[in-house]
Amino acid sequence: MKLDLEQSLASMKAQLTRYCEQKGIENPIVVGIHTGGVWVAKQLMSAVETDEPLATLDITFYRDDFTRAGLNPKVNQTSLPAIEDRHVILVDDVLMSGRTIRAAMNEIFDFGRPASISLAILYDLGQHELPIQADVIGEQLNLNPDQRVKLSGPSPLTVSVIEAH
């Protein structure tokens, strides 16, 4: 399966611009989830009218499988401005079970209570285990159970479908 990354990103940008206009979202905080979500969020910044720099989130310690998986040897920095009563656009590369997004929202709420959280996802695999749905989707994919999407980057940013073992 060949994915068209540029087309998916262009679709996300157009949808995100419309979404913000329709919802009356002004000057939002764009938050990318490390690592792929940060790469995608950097691509989306041009589609969002905001004075805020890109914010980043590392959900390592918020994951519900943290005790099973153990410490991730590569922990990135969380960098969030004051989010109280602000609109947040949360960005990630792939939505699979929804557990990463749940962990990200838990971390965001530890920093304060945003006015809203909108979810922008590059690829939705439709394998949700939690009731979490994206507001903006680059592309909906139907993969075989043994396939995964792998985003590599950041420069150049590339995507491939790999066989999971």
JSON list of C-alpha atoms in Angstrom, two decimals:
[
{"chain": "A", "resi": 1, "resn": "MET", "atom": "CA", "xyz": [0.00, 0.00, 0.00]},
{"chain": "A", "resi": 2, "resn": "LYS", "atom": "CA", "xyz": [1.38, 3.39, -1.05]},
{"chain": "A", "resi": 3, "resn": "LEU", "atom": "CA", "xyz": [0.41, 6.42, 1.01]},
{"chain": "A", "resi": 4, "resn": "ASP", "atom": "CA", "xyz": [0.47, 9.97, -0.36]},
{"chain": "A", "resi": 5, "resn": "LEU", "atom": "CA", "xyz": [1.82, 11.97, 2.58]},
{"chain": "A", "resi": 6, "resn": "GLU", "atom": "CA", "xyz": [1.62, 15.34, 0.80]},
{"chain": "A", "resi": 7, "resn": "GLN", "atom": "CA", "xyz": [-2.02, 14.79, -0.13]},
{"chain": "A", "resi": 8, "resn": "SER", "atom": "CA", "xyz": [-2.92, 13.74, 3.43]},
{"chain": "A", "resi": 9, "resn": "LEU", "atom": "CA", "xyz": [-1.17, 16.81, 4.89]},
{"chain": "A", "resi": 10, "resn": "ALA", "atom": "CA", "xyz": [-2.86, 19.12, 2.36]},
{"chain": "A", "resi": 11, "resn": "SER", "atom": "CA", "xyz": [-6.24, 17.61, 3.28]},
{"chain": "A", "resi": 12, "resn": "MET", "atom": "CA", "xyz": [-5.52, 18.16, 6.98]},
{"chain": "A", "resi": 13, "resn": "LYS", "atom": "CA", "xyz": [-4.54, 21.80, 6.42]},
{"chain": "A", "resi": 14, "resn": "ALA", "atom": "CA", "xyz": [-7.71, 22.56, 4.46]},
{"chain": "A", "resi": 15, "resn": "GLN", "atom": "CA", "xyz": [-9.93, 20.76, 6.99]},
{"chain": "A", "resi": 16, "resn": "LEU", "atom": "CA", "xyz": [-8.22, 22.45, 9.94]},
{"chain": "A", "resi": 17, "resn": "THR", "atom": "CA", "xyz": [-8.67, 25.92, 8.45]},
{"chain": "A", "resi": 18, "resn": "ARG", "atom": "CA", "xyz": [-12.40, 25.23, 7.85]},
{"chain": "A", "resi": 19, "resn": "TYR", "atom": "CA", "xyz": [-12.81, 23.62, 11.27]},
{"chain": "A", "resi": 20, "resn": "CYS", "atom": "CA", "xyz": [-11.35, 26.62, 13.12]},
{"chain": "A", "resi": 21, "resn": "GLU", "atom": "CA", "xyz": [-13.53, 29.02, 11.10]},
{"chain": "A", "resi": 22, "resn": "GLN", "atom": "CA", "xyz": [-16.71, 26.98, 11.72]},
{"chain": "A", "resi": 23, "resn": "LYS", "atom": "CA", "xyz": [-16.02, 26.63, 15.47]},
{"chain": "A", "resi": 24, "resn": "GLY", "atom": "CA", "xyz": [-14.87, 30.24, 15.89]},
{"chain": "A", "resi": 25, "resn": "ILE", "atom": "CA", "xyz": [-11.51, 29.08, 17.24]},
{"chain": "A", "resi": 26, "resn": "GLU", "atom": "CA", "xyz": [-9.08, 31.98, 17.37]},
{"chain": "A", "resi": 27, "resn": "ASN", "atom": "CA", "xyz": [-5.42, 31.97, 18.38]},
{"chain": "A", "resi": 28, "resn": "PRO", "atom": "CA", "xyz": [-5.37, 28.28, 19.41]},
{"chain": "A", "resi": 29, "resn": "ILE", "atom": "CA", "xyz": [-2.47, 26.44, 20.97]},
{"chain": "A", "resi": 30, "resn": "VAL", "atom": "CA", "xyz": [-1.25, 23.72, 18.59]},
{"chain": "A", "resi": 31, "resn": "VAL", "atom": "CA", "xyz": [0.16, 20.78, 20.57]},
{"chain": "A", "resi": 32, "resn": "GLY", "atom": "CA", "xyz": [2.09, 17.96, 18.88]},
{"chain": "A", "resi": 33, "resn": "ILE", "atom": "CA", "xyz": [2.52, 14.61, 20.64]},
{"chain": "A", "resi": 34, "resn": "HIS", "atom": "CA", "xyz": [6.15, 13.43, 20.50]},
{"chain": "A", "resi": 35, "resn": "THR", "atom": "CA", "xyz": [7.46, 12.32, 18.12]},
{"chain": "A", "resi": 36, "resn": "GLY", "atom": "CA", "xyz": [5.37, 11.94, 14.96]},
{"chain": "A", "resi": 37, "resn": "GLY", "atom": "CA", "xyz": [2.67, 14.31, 16.16]},
{"chain": "A", "resi": 38, "resn": "VAL", "atom": "CA", "xyz": [5.24, 17.09, 16.55]},
{"chain": "A", "resi": 39, "resn": "TRP", "atom": "CA", "xyz": [6.42, 16.51, 12.97]},
{"chain": "A", "resi": 40, "resn": "VAL", "atom": "CA", "xyz": [2.84, 16.66, 11.66]},
{"chain": "A", "resi": 41, "resn": "ALA", "atom": "CA", "xyz": [1.99, 19.70, 13.81]},
{"chain": "A", "resi": 42, "resn": "LYS", "atom": "CA", "xyz": [4.96, 21.62, 12.33]},
{"chain": "A", "resi": 43, "resn": "GLN", "atom": "CA", "xyz": [3.46, 21.01, 8.88]},
{"chain": "A", "resi": 44, "resn": "LEU", "atom": "CA", "xyz": [0.03, 22.27, 10.05]},
{"chain": "A", "resi": 45, "resn": "MET", "atom": "CA", "xyz": [1.19, 25.50, 11.68]},
{"chain": "A", "resi": 46, "resn": "SER", "atom": "CA", "xyz": [0.81, 27.41, 8.40]},
{"chain": "A", "resi": 47, "resn": "ALA", "atom": "CA", "xyz": [-2.91, 26.51, 8.31]},
{"chain": "A", "resi": 48, "resn": "VAL", "atom": "CA", "xyz": [-3.64, 27.88, 11.78]},
{"chain": "A", "resi": 49, "resn": "GLU", "atom": "CA", "xyz": [-3.84, 31.56, 12.69]},
{"chain": "A", "resi": 50, "resn": "THR", "atom": "CA", "xyz": [-2.07, 31.71, 16.04]},
{"chain": "A", "resi": 51, "resn": "ASP", "atom": "CA", "xyz": [0.45, 33.84, 17.88]},
{"chain": "A", "resi": 52, "resn": "GLU", "atom": "CA", "xyz": [1.57, 30.83, 19.92]},
{"chain": "A", "resi": 53, "resn": "PRO", "atom": "CA", "xyz": [4.64, 28.78, 19.06]},
{"chain": "A", "resi": 54, "resn": "LEU", "atom": "CA", "xyz": [4.20, 25.03, 18.58]},
{"chain": "A", "resi": 55, "resn": "ALA", "atom": "CA", "xyz": [3.71, 23.28, 21.92]},
{"chain": "A", "resi": 56, "resn": "THR", "atom": "CA", "xyz": [4.91, 19.71, 22.50]},
{"chain": "A", "resi": 57, "resn": "LEU", "atom": "CA", "xyz": [3.76, 16.89, 24.74]},
{"chain": "A", "resi": 58, "resn": "ASP", "atom": "CA", "xyz": [5.58, 13.78, 25.93]},
{"chain": "A", "resi": 59, "resn": "ILE", "atom": "CA", "xyz": [3.04, 11.32, 27.30]},
{"chain": "A", "resi": 60, "resn": "THR", "atom": "CA", "xyz": [5.54, 8.65, 28.41]},
{"chain": "A", "resi": 61, "resn": "PHE", "atom": "CA", "xyz": [4.55, 8.82, 32.08]},
{"chain": "A", "resi": 62, "resn": "TYR", "atom": "CA", "xyz": [0.82, 9.10, 31.29]},
{"chain": "A", "resi": 63, "resn": "ARG", "atom": "CA", "xyz": [0.52, 5.89, 29.28]},
{"chain": "A", "resi": 64, "resn": "ASP", "atom": "CA", "xyz": [-1.74, 3.20, 30.76]},
{"chain": "A", "resi": 65, "resn": "ASP", "atom": "CA", "xyz": [0.83, 0.55, 29.77]},
{"chain": "A", "resi": 66, "resn": "PHE", "atom": "CA", "xyz": [3.75, 2.35, 31.46]},
{"chain": "A", "resi": 67, "resn": "THR", "atom": "CA", "xyz": [4.11, -0.24, 34.23]},
{"chain": "A", "resi": 68, "resn": "ARG", "atom": "CA", "xyz": [4.03, -3.08, 31.70]},
{"chain": "A", "resi": 69, "resn": "ALA", "atom": "CA", "xyz": [6.28, -1.51, 29.10]},
{"chain": "A", "resi": 70, "resn": "GLY", "atom": "CA", "xyz": [8.74, 0.00, 31.57]},
{"chain": "A", "resi": 71, "resn": "LEU", "atom": "CA", "xyz": [10.60, 3.23, 31.14]},
{"chain": "A", "resi": 72, "resn": "ASN", "atom": "CA", "xyz": [10.95, 4.46, 27.60]},
{"chain": "A", "resi": 73, "resn": "PRO", "atom": "CA", "xyz": [14.66, 5.17, 27.19]},
{"chain": "A", "resi": 74, "resn": "LYS", "atom": "CA", "xyz": [13.93, 8.28, 25.10]},
{"chain": "A", "resi": 75, "resn": "VAL", "atom": "CA", "xyz": [11.82, 10.76, 27.03]},
{"chain": "A", "resi": 76, "resn": "ASN", "atom": "CA", "xyz": [11.15, 14.06, 25.26]},
{"chain": "A", "resi": 77, "resn": "GLN", "atom": "CA", "xyz": [10.24, 17.40, 26.77]},
{"chain": "A", "resi": 78, "resn": "THR", "atom": "CA", "xyz": [6.73, 18.65, 27.33]},
{"chain": "A", "resi": 79, "resn": "SER", "atom": "CA", "xyz": [6.45, 22.34, 26.47]},
{"chain": "A", "resi": 80, "resn": "LEU", "atom": "CA", "xyz": [3.03, 23.90, 27.03]},
{"chain": "A", "resi": 81, "resn": "PRO", "atom": "CA", "xyz": [2.08, 27.56, 27.50]},
{"chain": "A", "resi": 82, "resn": "ALA", "atom": "CA", "xyz": [-0.71, 28.55, 29.89]},
{"chain": "A", "resi": 83, "resn": "ILE", "atom": "CA", "xyz": [-3.74, 26.66, 28.57]},
{"chain": "A", "resi": 84, "resn": "GLU", "atom": "CA", "xyz": [-6.45, 27.77, 30.98]},
{"chain": "A", "resi": 85, "resn": "ASP", "atom": "CA", "xyz": [-9.58, 28.65, 28.93]},
{"chain": "A", "resi": 86, "resn": "ARG", "atom": "CA", "xyz": [-7.62, 28.39, 25.65]},
{"chain": "A", "resi": 87, "resn": "HIS", "atom": "CA", "xyz": [-8.50, 26.31, 22.60]},
{"chain": "A", "resi": 88, "resn": "VAL", "atom": "CA", "xyz": [-6.06, 23.45, 22.06]},
{"chain": "A", "resi": 89, "resn": "ILE", "atom": "CA", "xyz": [-5.52, 21.61, 18.80]},
{"chain": "A", "resi": 90, "resn": "LEU", "atom": "CA", "xyz": [-3.95, 18.26, 19.67]},
{"chain": "A", "resi": 91, "resn": "VAL", "atom": "CA", "xyz": [-2.00, 16.67, 16.80]},
{"chain": "A", "resi": 92, "resn": "ASP", "atom": "CA", "xyz": [-0.72, 13.13, 16.34]},
{"chain": "A", "resi": 93, "resn": "ASP", "atom": "CA", "xyz": [0.38, 11.03, 13.39]},
{"chain": "A", "resi": 94, "resn": "VAL", "atom": "CA", "xyz": [-1.74, 7.89, 13.88]},
{"chain": "A", "resi": 95, "resn": "LEU", "atom": "CA", "xyz": [-4.96, 7.17, 15.78]},
{"chain": "A", "resi": 96, "resn": "MET", "atom": "CA", "xyz": [-5.21, 3.49, 16.51]},
{"chain": "A", "resi": 97, "resn": "SER", "atom": "CA", "xyz": [-6.62, 2.47, 19.92]},
{"chain": "A", "resi": 98, "resn": "GLY", "atom": "CA", "xyz": [-7.12, 5.99, 21.27]},
{"chain": "A", "resi": 99, "resn": "ARG", "atom": "CA", "xyz": [-4.94, 5.32, 24.33]},
{"chain": "A", "resi": 100, "resn": "THR", "atom": "CA", "xyz": [-2.22, 7.78, 23.30]},
{"chain": "A", "resi": 101, "resn": "ILE", "atom": "CA", "xyz": [-4.84, 10.54, 22.92]},
{"chain": "A", "resi": 102, "resn": "ARG", "atom": "CA", "xyz": [-6.38, 9.70, 26.32]},
{"chain": "A", "resi": 103, "resn": "ALA", "atom": "CA", "xyz": [-2.92, 9.94, 27.91]},
{"chain": "A", "resi": 104, "resn": "ALA", "atom": "CA", "xyz": [-2.27, 13.27, 26.15]},
{"chain": "A", "resi": 105, "resn": "MET", "atom": "CA", "xyz": [-5.56, 14.72, 27.39]},
{"chain": "A", "resi": 106, "resn": "ASN", "atom": "CA", "xyz": [-4.77, 13.59, 30.94]},
{"chain": "A", "resi": 107, "resn": "GLU", "atom": "CA", "xyz": [-1.45, 15.43, 30.76]},
{"chain": "A", "resi": 108, "resn": "ILE", "atom": "CA", "xyz": [-3.03, 18.56, 29.26]},
{"chain": "A", "resi": 109, "resn": "PHE", "atom": "CA", "xyz": [-5.58, 18.71, 32.10]},
{"chain": "A", "resi": 110, "resn": "ASP", "atom": "CA", "xyz": [-2.74, 18.48, 34.63]},
{"chain": "A", "resi": 111, "resn": "PHE", "atom": "CA", "xyz": [-1.62, 21.87, 33.22]},
{"chain": "A", "resi": 112, "resn": "GLY", "atom": "CA", "xyz": [-5.09, 23.45, 33.46]},
{"chain": "A", "resi": 113, "resn": "ARG", "atom": "CA", "xyz": [-8.59, 23.42, 31.97]},
{"chain": "A", "resi": 114, "resn": "PRO", "atom": "CA", "xyz": [-8.65, 24.34, 28.29]},
{"chain": "A", "resi": 115, "resn": "ALA", "atom": "CA", "xyz": [-11.76, 25.85, 26.68]},
{"chain": "A", "resi": 116, "resn": "SER", "atom": "CA", "xyz": [-11.70, 22.97, 24.18]},
{"chain": "A", "resi": 117, "resn": "ILE", "atom": "CA", "xyz": [-9.48, 20.26, 22.75]},
{"chain": "A", "resi": 118, "resn": "SER", "atom": "CA", "xyz": [-9.76, 19.44, 19.05]},
{"chain": "A", "resi": 119, "resn": "LEU", "atom": "CA", "xyz": [-8.01, 16.40, 17.63]},
{"chain": "A", "resi": 120, "resn": "ALA", "atom": "CA", "xyz": [-6.14, 16.42, 14.31]},
{"chain": "A", "resi": 121, "resn": "ILE", "atom": "CA", "xyz": [-4.79, 13.06, 13.09]},
{"chain": "A", "resi": 122, "resn": "LEU", "atom": "CA", "xyz": [-2.77, 12.28, 9.98]},
{"chain": "A", "resi": 123, "resn": "TYR", "atom": "CA", "xyz": [-3.95, 8.65, 9.69]},
{"chain": "A", "resi": 124, "resn": "ASP", "atom": "CA", "xyz": [-6.95, 7.11, 11.45]},
{"chain": "A", "resi": 125, "resn": "LEU", "atom": "CA", "xyz": [-6.70, 3.32, 11.46]},
{"chain": "A", "resi": 126, "resn": "GLY", "atom": "CA", "xyz": [-10.26, 2.83, 12.77]},
{"chain": "A", "resi": 127, "resn": "GLN", "atom": "CA", "xyz": [-9.18, 0.36, 15.46]},
{"chain": "A", "resi": 128, "resn": "HIS", "atom": "CA", "xyz": [-10.44, 2.41, 18.42]},
{"chain": "A", "resi": 129, "resn": "GLU", "atom": "CA", "xyz": [-10.61, 0.80, 21.86]},
{"chain": "A", "resi": 130, "resn": "LEU", "atom": "CA", "xyz": [-11.76, 4.03, 23.52]},
{"chain": "A", "resi": 131, "resn": "PRO", "atom": "CA", "xyz": [-14.51, 6.46, 22.44]},
{"chain": "A", "resi": 132, "resn": "ILE", "atom": "CA", "xyz": [-12.08, 8.94, 20.89]},
{"chain": "A", "resi": 133, "resn": "GLN", "atom": "CA", "xyz": [-12.59, 10.38, 17.41]},
{"chain": "A", "resi": 134, "resn": "ALA", "atom": "CA", "xyz": [-10.61, 12.95, 15.46]},
{"chain": "A", "resi": 135, "resn": "ASP", "atom": "CA", "xyz": [-12.10, 16.25, 14.30]},
{"chain": "A", "resi": 136, "resn": "VAL", "atom": "CA", "xyz": [-9.61, 16.49, 11.42]},
{"chain": "A", "resi": 137, "resn": "ILE", "atom": "CA", "xyz": [-8.30, 13.38, 9.61]},
{"chain": "A", "resi": 138, "resn": "GLY", "atom": "CA", "xyz": [-5.70, 13.39, 6.84]},
{"chain": "A", "resi": 139, "resn": "GLU", "atom": "CA", "xyz": [-6.71, 9.93, 5.67]},
{"chain": "A", "resi": 140, "resn": "GLN", "atom": "CA", "xyz": [-8.80, 7.02, 6.96]},
{"chain": "A", "resi": 141, "resn": "LEU", "atom": "CA", "xyz": [-6.95, 3.72, 6.45]},
{"chain": "A", "resi": 142, "resn": "ASN", "atom": "CA", "xyz": [-8.10, 0.11, 6.51]},
{"chain": "A", "resi": 143, "resn": "LEU", "atom": "CA", "xyz": [-5.00, -1.97, 7.18]},
{"chain": "A", "resi": 144, "resn": "ASN", "atom": "CA", "xyz": [-4.59, -5.68, 7.77]},
{"chain": "A", "resi": 145, "resn": "PRO", "atom": "CA", "xyz": [-4.19, -6.58, 11.47]},
{"chain": "A", "resi": 146, "resn": "ASP", "atom": "CA", "xyz": [-0.45, -7.17, 10.97]},
{"chain": "A", "resi": 147, "resn": "GLN", "atom": "CA", "xyz": [0.19, -3.78, 9.31]},
{"chain": "A", "resi": 148, "resn": "ARG", "atom": "CA", "xyz": [1.20, -0.48, 10.93]},
{"chain": "A", "resi": 149, "resn": "VAL", "atom": "CA", "xyz": [1.90, 3.03, 9.67]},
{"chain": "A", "resi": 150, "resn": "LYS", "atom": "CA", "xyz": [5.45, 4.29, 10.24]},
{"chain": "A", "resi": 151, "resn": "LEU", "atom": "CA", "xyz": [6.21, 7.99, 9.98]},
{"chain": "A", "resi": 152, "resn": "SER", "atom": "CA", "xyz": [9.90, 8.83, 9.66]},
{"chain": "A", "resi": 153, "resn": "GLY", "atom": "CA", "xyz": [11.48, 12.22, 9.80]},
{"chain": "A", "resi": 154, "resn": "PRO", "atom": "CA", "xyz": [11.56, 14.99, 10.42]},
{"chain": "A", "resi": 155, "resn": "SER", "atom": "CA", "xyz": [13.53, 15.89, 7.30]},
{"chain": "A", "resi": 156, "resn": "PRO", "atom": "CA", "xyz": [12.51, 14.49, 4.97]},
{"chain": "A", "resi": 157, "resn": "LEU", "atom": "CA", "xyz": [9.17, 13.48, 6.39]},
{"chain": "A", "resi": 158, "resn": "THR", "atom": "CA", "xyz": [8.16, 10.11, 4.93]},
{"chain": "A", "resi": 159, "resn": "VAL", "atom": "CA", "xyz": [5.51, 7.49, 5.60]},
{"chain": "A", "resi": 160, "resn": "SER", "atom": "CA", "xyz": [5.30, 3.77, 4.95]},
{"chain": "A", "resi": 161, "resn": "VAL", "atom": "CA", "xyz": [3.16, 0.80, 5.82]},
{"chain": "A", "resi": 162, "resn": "ILE", "atom": "CA", "xyz": [5.15, -1.90, 7.60]},
{"chain": "A", "resi": 163, "resn": "GLU", "atom": "CA", "xyz": [4.43, -5.44, 8.72]},
{"chain": "A", "resi": 164, "resn": "ALA", "atom": "CA", "xyz": [4.20, -5.69, 12.54]},
{"chain": "A", "resi": 165, "resn": "HIS", "atom": "CA", "xyz": [5.49, -8.83, 14.22]}
]
